Amino acid sequence: MWRRMNGEELIKSLASSAHRREILFSLMDSPKPLRDLQSIVNASPSVLAHALSYLEEENLVEREKGTRSWRLTNTGLIAAKVLKSAMEAFHVLEKFEDFWLEHEVSWLDDELIFHLGKLKNTELFAYDGINYPHVKYVDEIRNARWLKGVSGMVLKDYMDVYPELVEKGVEIELILSEEVLDYVRGLLRESFGVTLGEYLDAHPNVRVFKLDFKPSVAFTVTDTYFSLGCFTVEGIYDLNTDIMGWDEDSVSFGLMLFERYRSRAKEVRE
């Protein structure tokens, strides 16, 4: 007879047992026979049997009918995904502990926090006395096939590279605060002699959106790259430090974050 899970005890048990976690994670892709599990978990037969017995009692794993393989139950699959996401998120917290302590994090809603582990392969780039992170940023976005960004502040170093991307036909979506939008309007008049509306009409690969508030984060996501900069807890934008990533998970996190702001923005066609 199956016994009812006690959530608090279960979390403690899984968190404290590497063998139980490894079994759950290894079964997320597909059922596996005992010999494969033993190789993956690297445990003695008795330790593996004890771990499987516990997970079976908790309705997280079961024997696959007609085979000698083990598989996750539906609850086991959910538990494995939640546990893996939580562990990866804590890894990111530990990896960038000083960054989170020193910067504004109100932009992280509950769902984004749950997916924070997607940043596990990102790197922290800091001013090294010669180059600021935005120097590397400019080099990276030059290779973009599409680009989406959110900003409430202006960096003049970006003003040269964006027109290059526009002329190359890169699909660009920018979500800007009113302050940044006003700066862009003035720049277009001075540099190109056109209004924002005229520039957008001439470049259908560009879309611009306006926020009615100043975002507490500035970031860019492309097809292969994600860059995140934040304001400090004192409310000053930190030019010295960016989190950057190049893997699929980093890009996925960037797209999730972008959608948060696009849902609150209004497209500009003036």
PDB file of C-alpha atoms in Angstrom:
ATOM      1  CA  MET A   1       0.000   0.000   0.000  1.00  0.00           C
ATOM      2  CA  TRP A   2       1.283   3.430  -0.920  1.00  0.00           C
ATOM      3  CA  ARG A   3       1.874   5.777   1.985  1.00  0.00           C
ATOM      4  CA  ARG A   4       1.026   9.457   1.915  1.00  0.00           C
ATOM      5  CA  MET A   5       4.061  11.703   1.329  1.00  0.00           C
ATOM      6  CA  ASN A   6       5.076  14.182   3.988  1.00  0.00           C
ATOM      7  CA  GLY A   7       6.363  17.092   1.933  1.00  0.00           C
ATOM      8  CA  GLU A   8       8.786  18.526   4.485  1.00  0.00           C
ATOM      9  CA  GLU A   9      10.318  15.141   5.295  1.00  0.00           C
ATOM     10  CA  LEU A  10      10.581  14.274   1.615  1.00  0.00           C
ATOM     11  CA  ILE A  11      12.407  17.497   0.755  1.00  0.00           C
ATOM     12  CA  LYS A  12      14.867  16.954   3.596  1.00  0.00           C
ATOM     13  CA  SER A  13      15.414  13.351   2.572  1.00  0.00           C
ATOM     14  CA  LEU A  14      16.065  14.134  -1.090  1.00  0.00           C
ATOM     15  CA  ALA A  15      18.228  17.144  -0.300  1.00  0.00           C
ATOM     16  CA  SER A  16      20.410  15.109   2.049  1.00  0.00           C
ATOM     17  CA  SER A  17      20.861  12.060  -0.191  1.00  0.00           C
ATOM     18  CA  ALA A  18      22.958  12.386  -3.334  1.00  0.00           C
ATOM     19  CA  HIS A  19      22.035   8.832  -4.362  1.00  0.00           C
ATOM     20  CA  ARG A  20      18.293   9.481  -4.275  1.00  0.00           C
ATOM     21  CA  ARG A  21      18.716  12.732  -6.214  1.00  0.00           C
ATOM     22  CA  GLU A  22      20.915  11.075  -8.828  1.00  0.00           C
ATOM     23  CA  ILE A  23      18.390   8.298  -9.337  1.00  0.00           C
ATOM     24  CA  LEU A  24      15.587  10.793  -9.896  1.00  0.00           C
ATOM     25  CA  PHE A  25      17.646  12.951 -12.255  1.00  0.00           C
ATOM     26  CA  SER A  26      18.925   9.978 -14.260  1.00  0.00           C
ATOM     27  CA  LEU A  27      15.379   8.707 -14.805  1.00  0.00           C
ATOM     28  CA  MET A  28      14.104  12.048 -16.110  1.00  0.00           C
ATOM     29  CA  ASP A  29      15.191  11.193 -19.662  1.00  0.00           C
ATOM     30  CA  SER A  30      14.062   7.554 -19.802  1.00  0.00           C
ATOM     31  CA  PRO A  31      13.551   4.373 -17.745  1.00  0.00           C
ATOM     32  CA  LYS A  32      16.764   2.511 -16.926  1.00  0.00           C
ATOM     33  CA  PRO A  33      17.673  -1.017 -15.842  1.00  0.00           C
ATOM     34  CA  LEU A  34      19.267  -1.569 -12.454  1.00  0.00           C
ATOM     35  CA  ARG A  35      22.747  -2.100 -13.884  1.00  0.00           C
ATOM     36  CA  ASP A  36      22.656   1.290 -15.634  1.00  0.00           C
ATOM     37  CA  LEU A  37      21.438   3.019 -12.483  1.00  0.00           C
ATOM     38  CA  GLN A  38      24.231   1.413 -10.485  1.00  0.00           C
ATOM     39  CA  SER A  39      26.797   2.734 -12.969  1.00  0.00           C
ATOM     40  CA  ILE A  40      25.300   6.232 -13.004  1.00  0.00           C
ATOM     41  CA  VAL A  41      24.809   6.542  -9.263  1.00  0.00           C
ATOM     42  CA  ASN A  42      28.108   4.775  -8.477  1.00  0.00           C
ATOM     43  CA  ALA A  43      26.708   3.044  -5.418  1.00  0.00           C
ATOM     44  CA  SER A  44      26.957  -0.464  -4.044  1.00  0.00           C
ATOM     45  CA  PRO A  45      24.015  -2.809  -4.801  1.00  0.00           C
ATOM     46  CA  SER A  46      22.773  -2.580  -1.207  1.00  0.00           C
ATOM     47  CA  VAL A  47      22.901   1.245  -1.122  1.00  0.00           C
ATOM     48  CA  LEU A  48      21.159   1.475  -4.503  1.00  0.00           C
ATOM     49  CA  ALA A  49      18.486  -0.991  -3.419  1.00  0.00           C
ATOM     50  CA  HIS A  50      17.843   0.993  -0.239  1.00  0.00           C
ATOM     51  CA  ALA A  51      17.540   4.261  -2.186  1.00  0.00           C
ATOM     52  CA  LEU A  52      15.161   2.734  -4.735  1.00  0.00           C
ATOM     53  CA  SER A  53      13.076   1.202  -1.961  1.00  0.00           C
ATOM     54  CA  TYR A  54      12.649   4.584  -0.293  1.00  0.00           C
ATOM     55  CA  LEU A  55      11.737   6.319  -3.560  1.00  0.00           C
ATOM     56  CA  GLU A  56       9.271   3.548  -4.380  1.00  0.00           C
ATOM     57  CA  GLU A  57       7.610   3.903  -0.982  1.00  0.00           C
ATOM     58  CA  GLU A  58       7.235   7.613  -1.666  1.00  0.00           C
ATOM     59  CA  ASN A  59       5.581   6.861  -5.042  1.00  0.00           C
ATOM     60  CA  LEU A  60       8.389   8.579  -6.943  1.00  0.00           C
ATOM     61  CA  VAL A  61       9.696   5.553  -8.864  1.00  0.00           C
ATOM     62  CA  GLU A  62       8.255   2.219  -9.970  1.00  0.00           C
ATOM     63  CA  ARG A  63       9.277  -0.867 -11.882  1.00  0.00           C
ATOM     64  CA  GLU A  64       8.347  -0.710 -15.553  1.00  0.00           C
ATOM     65  CA  LYS A  65       5.897  -3.482 -16.348  1.00  0.00           C
ATOM     66  CA  GLY A  66       7.330  -6.346 -18.359  1.00  0.00           C
ATOM     67  CA  THR A  67      10.927  -5.196 -17.900  1.00  0.00           C
ATOM     68  CA  ARG A  68      13.603  -4.958 -15.224  1.00  0.00           C
ATOM     69  CA  SER A  69      13.824  -1.216 -15.631  1.00  0.00           C
ATOM     70  CA  TRP A  70      12.868   1.535 -13.234  1.00  0.00           C
ATOM     71  CA  ARG A  71      11.012   4.675 -14.217  1.00  0.00           C
ATOM     72  CA  LEU A  72       9.642   7.815 -12.614  1.00  0.00           C
ATOM     73  CA  THR A  73       5.995   8.008 -11.676  1.00  0.00           C
ATOM     74  CA  ASN A  74       4.109  11.155 -12.622  1.00  0.00           C
ATOM     75  CA  THR A  75       4.737  12.587  -9.162  1.00  0.00           C
ATOM     76  CA  GLY A  76       8.360  11.484  -9.424  1.00  0.00           C
ATOM     77  CA  LEU A  77       8.812  13.400 -12.658  1.00  0.00           C
ATOM     78  CA  ILE A  78       7.351  16.556 -11.135  1.00  0.00           C
ATOM     79  CA  ALA A  79       9.434  16.164  -7.989  1.00  0.00           C
ATOM     80  CA  ALA A  80      12.615  15.618 -10.017  1.00  0.00           C
ATOM     81  CA  LYS A  81      12.042  18.721 -12.117  1.00  0.00           C
ATOM     82  CA  VAL A  82      11.240  20.884  -9.093  1.00  0.00           C
ATOM     83  CA  LEU A  83      14.245  19.579  -7.177  1.00  0.00           C
ATOM     84  CA  LYS A  84      16.606  20.050 -10.110  1.00  0.00           C
ATOM     85  CA  SER A  85      15.376  23.611 -10.723  1.00  0.00           C
ATOM     86  CA  ALA A  86      15.750  24.459  -7.033  1.00  0.00           C
ATOM     87  CA  MET A  87      19.263  23.042  -6.816  1.00  0.00           C
ATOM     88  CA  GLU A  88      20.360  24.896  -9.955  1.00  0.00           C
ATOM     89  CA  ALA A  89      18.840  28.121  -8.615  1.00  0.00           C
ATOM     90  CA  PHE A  90      20.760  27.766  -5.347  1.00  0.00           C
ATOM     91  CA  HIS A  91      23.906  27.131  -7.374  1.00  0.00           C
ATOM     92  CA  VAL A  92      23.374  30.459  -9.172  1.00  0.00           C
ATOM     93  CA  LEU A  93      22.758  32.208  -5.842  1.00  0.00           C
ATOM     94  CA  GLU A  94      26.018  30.855  -4.484  1.00  0.00           C
ATOM     95  CA  LYS A  95      27.953  31.482  -7.703  1.00  0.00           C
ATOM     96  CA  PHE A  96      27.032  35.183  -7.801  1.00  0.00           C
ATOM     97  CA  GLU A  97      26.378  35.778  -4.100  1.00  0.00           C
ATOM     98  CA  ASP A  98      27.956  39.241  -3.971  1.00  0.00           C
ATOM     99  CA  PHE A  99      26.101  40.313  -7.117  1.00  0.00           C
ATOM    100  CA  TRP A 100      22.695  39.450  -5.639  1.00  0.00           C
ATOM    101  CA  LEU A 101      23.546  41.086  -2.321  1.00  0.00           C
ATOM    102  CA  GLU A 102      24.643  44.346  -3.925  1.00  0.00           C
ATOM    103  CA  HIS A 103      22.034  44.776  -6.674  1.00  0.00           C
ATOM    104  CA  GLU A 104      18.323  45.447  -6.995  1.00  0.00           C
ATOM    105  CA  VAL A 105      16.385  42.194  -7.531  1.00  0.00           C
ATOM    106  CA  SER A 106      12.760  43.377  -7.588  1.00  0.00           C
ATOM    107  CA  TRP A 107      12.639  42.482 -11.309  1.00  0.00           C
ATOM    108  CA  LEU A 108      12.754  38.801 -10.351  1.00  0.00           C
ATOM    109  CA  ASP A 109       9.167  37.623 -10.017  1.00  0.00           C
ATOM    110  CA  ASP A 110       8.250  34.212  -8.573  1.00  0.00           C
ATOM    111  CA  GLU A 111       8.414  32.357 -11.895  1.00  0.00           C
ATOM    112  CA  LEU A 112      11.745  33.880 -12.864  1.00  0.00           C
ATOM    113  CA  ILE A 113      13.173  32.930  -9.466  1.00  0.00           C
ATOM    114  CA  PHE A 114      12.054  29.352 -10.092  1.00  0.00           C
ATOM    115  CA  HIS A 115      13.962  29.452 -13.397  1.00  0.00           C
ATOM    116  CA  LEU A 116      17.018  31.232 -12.016  1.00  0.00           C
ATOM    117  CA  GLY A 117      18.979  28.007 -12.458  1.00  0.00           C
ATOM    118  CA  LYS A 118      18.955  28.633 -16.197  1.00  0.00           C
ATOM    119  CA  LEU A 119      21.813  31.059 -15.495  1.00  0.00           C
ATOM    120  CA  LYS A 120      24.031  28.271 -14.127  1.00  0.00           C
ATOM    121  CA  ASN A 121      26.427  28.454 -17.086  1.00  0.00           C
ATOM    122  CA  THR A 122      26.670  32.245 -17.204  1.00  0.00           C
ATOM    123  CA  GLU A 123      29.771  34.209 -16.269  1.00  0.00           C
ATOM    124  CA  LEU A 124      30.293  37.412 -14.321  1.00  0.00           C
ATOM    125  CA  PHE A 125      32.241  40.061 -16.238  1.00  0.00           C
ATOM    126  CA  ALA A 126      33.624  42.959 -14.235  1.00  0.00           C
ATOM    127  CA  TYR A 127      35.657  46.056 -14.997  1.00  0.00           C
ATOM    128  CA  ASP A 128      39.309  44.971 -14.990  1.00  0.00           C
ATOM    129  CA  GLY A 129      40.905  48.396 -14.896  1.00  0.00           C
ATOM    130  CA  ILE A 130      41.014  48.590 -18.696  1.00  0.00           C
ATOM    131  CA  ASN A 131      37.736  47.421 -20.198  1.00  0.00           C
ATOM    132  CA  TYR A 132      34.182  47.677 -18.959  1.00  0.00           C
ATOM    133  CA  PRO A 133      31.738  44.785 -19.585  1.00  0.00           C
ATOM    134  CA  HIS A 134      29.958  46.788 -22.305  1.00  0.00           C
ATOM    135  CA  VAL A 135      33.075  46.528 -24.500  1.00  0.00           C
ATOM    136  CA  LYS A 136      32.564  42.763 -24.675  1.00  0.00           C
ATOM    137  CA  TYR A 137      28.824  43.327 -25.017  1.00  0.00           C
ATOM    138  CA  VAL A 138      29.277  45.387 -28.182  1.00  0.00           C
ATOM    139  CA  ASP A 139      31.530  42.719 -29.699  1.00  0.00           C
ATOM    140  CA  GLU A 140      28.987  40.012 -28.952  1.00  0.00           C
ATOM    141  CA  ILE A 141      25.852  41.686 -30.324  1.00  0.00           C
ATOM    142  CA  ARG A 142      27.565  42.392 -33.645  1.00  0.00           C
ATOM    143  CA  ASN A 143      27.030  38.694 -34.416  1.00  0.00           C
ATOM    144  CA  ALA A 144      23.301  38.715 -33.634  1.00  0.00           C
ATOM    145  CA  ARG A 145      20.688  37.488 -36.105  1.00  0.00           C
ATOM    146  CA  TRP A 146      17.951  38.925 -33.879  1.00  0.00           C
ATOM    147  CA  LEU A 147      18.078  41.060 -30.755  1.00  0.00           C
ATOM    148  CA  LYS A 148      15.686  42.012 -27.975  1.00  0.00           C
ATOM    149  CA  GLY A 149      16.544  44.472 -25.234  1.00  0.00           C
ATOM    150  CA  VAL A 150      15.206  46.432 -22.288  1.00  0.00           C
ATOM    151  CA  SER A 151      16.816  49.581 -20.927  1.00  0.00           C
ATOM    152  CA  GLY A 152      16.118  52.560 -18.724  1.00  0.00           C
ATOM    153  CA  MET A 153      19.554  54.104 -19.169  1.00  0.00           C
ATOM    154  CA  VAL A 154      21.773  55.297 -22.040  1.00  0.00           C
ATOM    155  CA  LEU A 155      25.274  54.147 -22.883  1.00  0.00           C
ATOM    156  CA  LYS A 156      26.672  56.202 -25.751  1.00  0.00           C
ATOM    157  CA  ASP A 157      29.023  53.366 -26.745  1.00  0.00           C
ATOM    158  CA  TYR A 158      25.959  51.466 -27.988  1.00  0.00           C
ATOM    159  CA  MET A 159      24.840  54.210 -30.339  1.00  0.00           C
ATOM    160  CA  ASP A 160      27.244  53.215 -33.124  1.00  0.00           C
ATOM    161  CA  VAL A 161      26.637  49.480 -33.164  1.00  0.00           C
ATOM    162  CA  TYR A 162      22.824  49.546 -33.242  1.00  0.00           C
ATOM    163  CA  PRO A 163      22.552  51.417 -36.577  1.00  0.00           C
ATOM    164  CA  GLU A 164      24.989  48.836 -37.987  1.00  0.00           C
ATOM    165  CA  LEU A 165      22.699  46.028 -36.912  1.00  0.00           C
ATOM    166  CA  VAL A 166      19.642  47.792 -38.325  1.00  0.00           C
ATOM    167  CA  GLU A 167      21.275  48.201 -41.742  1.00  0.00           C
ATOM    168  CA  LYS A 168      22.301  44.535 -41.715  1.00  0.00           C
ATOM    169  CA  GLY A 169      18.626  43.613 -41.394  1.00  0.00           C
ATOM    170  CA  VAL A 170      18.837  42.230 -37.856  1.00  0.00           C
ATOM    171  CA  GLU A 171      15.377  41.880 -36.307  1.00  0.00           C
ATOM    172  CA  ILE A 172      15.407  44.222 -33.314  1.00  0.00           C
ATOM    173  CA  GLU A 173      12.883  44.816 -30.539  1.00  0.00           C
ATOM    174  CA  LEU A 174      13.701  47.435 -27.910  1.00  0.00           C
ATOM    175  CA  ILE A 175      11.710  48.276 -24.801  1.00  0.00           C
ATOM    176  CA  LEU A 176      12.775  51.661 -23.459  1.00  0.00           C
ATOM    177  CA  SER A 177      11.872  54.073 -20.683  1.00  0.00           C
ATOM    178  CA  GLU A 178      10.550  57.518 -21.659  1.00  0.00           C
ATOM    179  CA  GLU A 179      13.923  59.052 -20.798  1.00  0.00           C
ATOM    180  CA  VAL A 180      15.829  56.749 -23.139  1.00  0.00           C
ATOM    181  CA  LEU A 181      13.194  57.143 -25.823  1.00  0.00           C
ATOM    182  CA  ASP A 182      13.617  60.924 -25.742  1.00  0.00           C
ATOM    183  CA  TYR A 183      17.361  60.492 -26.125  1.00  0.00           C
ATOM    184  CA  VAL A 184      16.843  58.238 -29.156  1.00  0.00           C
ATOM    185  CA  ARG A 185      14.480  60.759 -30.730  1.00  0.00           C
ATOM    186  CA  GLY A 186      17.085  63.512 -30.372  1.00  0.00           C
ATOM    187  CA  LEU A 187      19.858  61.296 -31.702  1.00  0.00           C
ATOM    188  CA  LEU A 188      17.874  60.405 -34.818  1.00  0.00           C
ATOM    189  CA  ARG A 189      17.171  64.058 -35.545  1.00  0.00           C
ATOM    190  CA  GLU A 190      20.809  65.072 -35.086  1.00  0.00           C
ATOM    191  CA  SER A 191      22.480  62.106 -36.812  1.00  0.00           C
ATOM    192  CA  PHE A 192      19.988  61.141 -39.511  1.00  0.00           C
ATOM    193  CA  GLY A 193      17.650  64.123 -39.817  1.00  0.00           C
ATOM    194  CA  VAL A 194      14.558  61.966 -39.302  1.00  0.00           C
ATOM    195  CA  THR A 195      11.896  61.487 -36.670  1.00  0.00           C
ATOM    196  CA  LEU A 196      11.570  58.202 -34.820  1.00  0.00           C
ATOM    197  CA  GLY A 197       8.426  57.400 -36.811  1.00  0.00           C
ATOM    198  CA  GLU A 198      10.197  58.024 -40.115  1.00  0.00           C
ATOM    199  CA  TYR A 199      13.116  55.846 -39.064  1.00  0.00           C
ATOM    200  CA  LEU A 200      10.806  52.998 -38.053  1.00  0.00           C
ATOM    201  CA  ASP A 201       8.837  53.265 -41.312  1.00  0.00           C
ATOM    202  CA  ALA A 202      12.092  52.991 -43.264  1.00  0.00           C
ATOM    203  CA  HIS A 203      13.303  50.012 -41.194  1.00  0.00           C
ATOM    204  CA  PRO A 204      10.514  47.467 -40.673  1.00  0.00           C
ATOM    205  CA  ASN A 205      12.998  45.136 -38.947  1.00  0.00           C
ATOM    206  CA  VAL A 206      12.958  47.470 -35.923  1.00  0.00           C
ATOM    207  CA  ARG A 207      10.219  47.680 -33.297  1.00  0.00           C
ATOM    208  CA  VAL A 208      10.302  50.028 -30.327  1.00  0.00           C
ATOM    209  CA  PHE A 209       8.167  49.856 -27.187  1.00  0.00           C
ATOM    210  CA  LYS A 210       7.752  52.351 -24.350  1.00  0.00           C
ATOM    211  CA  LEU A 211       7.554  51.675 -20.633  1.00  0.00           C
ATOM    212  CA  ASP A 212       5.748  54.077 -18.325  1.00  0.00           C
ATOM    213  CA  PHE A 213       8.314  53.359 -15.626  1.00  0.00           C
ATOM    214  CA  LYS A 214      12.075  53.001 -15.370  1.00  0.00           C
ATOM    215  CA  PRO A 215      13.084  49.318 -15.297  1.00  0.00           C
ATOM    216  CA  SER A 216      15.418  48.242 -12.498  1.00  0.00           C
ATOM    217  CA  VAL A 217      17.379  46.055 -14.898  1.00  0.00           C
ATOM    218  CA  ALA A 218      18.953  46.444 -18.344  1.00  0.00           C
ATOM    219  CA  PHE A 219      19.489  43.402 -20.535  1.00  0.00           C
ATOM    220  CA  THR A 220      19.857  42.131 -24.067  1.00  0.00           C
ATOM    221  CA  VAL A 221      19.102  38.717 -25.495  1.00  0.00           C
ATOM    222  CA  THR A 222      20.037  37.501 -28.973  1.00  0.00           C
ATOM    223  CA  ASP A 223      19.900  34.148 -30.727  1.00  0.00           C
ATOM    224  CA  THR A 224      23.153  33.103 -28.998  1.00  0.00           C
ATOM    225  CA  TYR A 225      23.817  35.541 -26.173  1.00  0.00           C
ATOM    226  CA  PHE A 226      22.342  37.038 -23.000  1.00  0.00           C
ATOM    227  CA  SER A 227      23.701  40.030 -21.067  1.00  0.00           C
ATOM    228  CA  LEU A 228      22.238  41.296 -17.797  1.00  0.00           C
ATOM    229  CA  GLY A 229      23.089  44.477 -15.932  1.00  0.00           C
ATOM    230  CA  CYS A 230      21.418  45.767 -12.775  1.00  0.00           C
ATOM    231  CA  PHE A 231      21.039  48.814 -10.616  1.00  0.00           C
ATOM    232  CA  THR A 232      22.675  48.707  -7.214  1.00  0.00           C
ATOM    233  CA  VAL A 233      20.592  48.687  -4.049  1.00  0.00           C
ATOM    234  CA  GLU A 234      21.388  52.412  -3.845  1.00  0.00           C
ATOM    235  CA  GLY A 235      19.620  52.938  -7.200  1.00  0.00           C
ATOM    236  CA  ILE A 236      22.734  53.552  -9.347  1.00  0.00           C
ATOM    237  CA  TYR A 237      23.216  51.594 -12.550  1.00  0.00           C
ATOM    238  CA  ASP A 238      26.323  49.421 -12.221  1.00  0.00           C
ATOM    239  CA  LEU A 239      28.535  49.858 -15.285  1.00  0.00           C
ATOM    240  CA  ASN A 240      31.217  47.661 -13.762  1.00  0.00           C
ATOM    241  CA  THR A 241      29.478  44.295 -13.672  1.00  0.00           C
ATOM    242  CA  ASP A 242      27.374  42.226 -16.084  1.00  0.00           C
ATOM    243  CA  ILE A 243      26.224  38.617 -16.086  1.00  0.00           C
ATOM    244  CA  MET A 244      26.676  37.073 -19.547  1.00  0.00           C
ATOM    245  CA  GLY A 245      25.738  33.704 -21.019  1.00  0.00           C
ATOM    246  CA  TRP A 246      25.925  31.957 -24.382  1.00  0.00           C
ATOM    247  CA  ASP A 247      23.995  28.724 -23.879  1.00  0.00           C
ATOM    248  CA  GLU A 248      20.407  27.822 -24.708  1.00  0.00           C
ATOM    249  CA  ASP A 249      19.254  28.153 -21.086  1.00  0.00           C
ATOM    250  CA  SER A 250      20.662  31.681 -20.769  1.00  0.00           C
ATOM    251  CA  VAL A 251      18.860  32.750 -23.944  1.00  0.00           C
ATOM    252  CA  SER A 252      15.664  31.099 -22.723  1.00  0.00           C
ATOM    253  CA  PHE A 253      15.855  33.029 -19.437  1.00  0.00           C
ATOM    254  CA  GLY A 254      16.451  36.263 -21.351  1.00  0.00           C
ATOM    255  CA  LEU A 255      13.367  35.671 -23.500  1.00  0.00           C
ATOM    256  CA  MET A 256      11.243  34.979 -20.426  1.00  0.00           C
ATOM    257  CA  LEU A 257      12.452  38.214 -18.867  1.00  0.00           C
ATOM    258  CA  PHE A 258      11.820  40.152 -22.071  1.00  0.00           C
ATOM    259  CA  GLU A 259       8.215  38.943 -22.257  1.00  0.00           C
ATOM    260  CA  ARG A 260       7.625  40.264 -18.737  1.00  0.00           C
ATOM    261  CA  TYR A 261       8.412  43.775 -19.916  1.00  0.00           C
ATOM    262  CA  ARG A 262       6.773  43.560 -23.334  1.00  0.00           C
ATOM    263  CA  SER A 263       3.457  42.676 -21.683  1.00  0.00           C
ATOM    264  CA  ARG A 264       3.653  46.025 -19.838  1.00  0.00           C
ATOM    265  CA  ALA A 265       4.925  48.126 -22.748  1.00  0.00           C
ATOM    266  CA  LYS A 266       3.201  49.988 -25.578  1.00  0.00           C
ATOM    267  CA  GLU A 267       4.576  49.927 -29.112  1.00  0.00           C
ATOM    268  CA  VAL A 268       5.762  53.258 -30.477  1.00  0.00           C
ATOM    269  CA  ARG A 269       4.952  54.100 -34.135  1.00  0.00           C
ATOM    270  CA  GLU A 270       5.088  57.921 -34.003  1.00  0.00           C
TER     271      GLU A 270
END
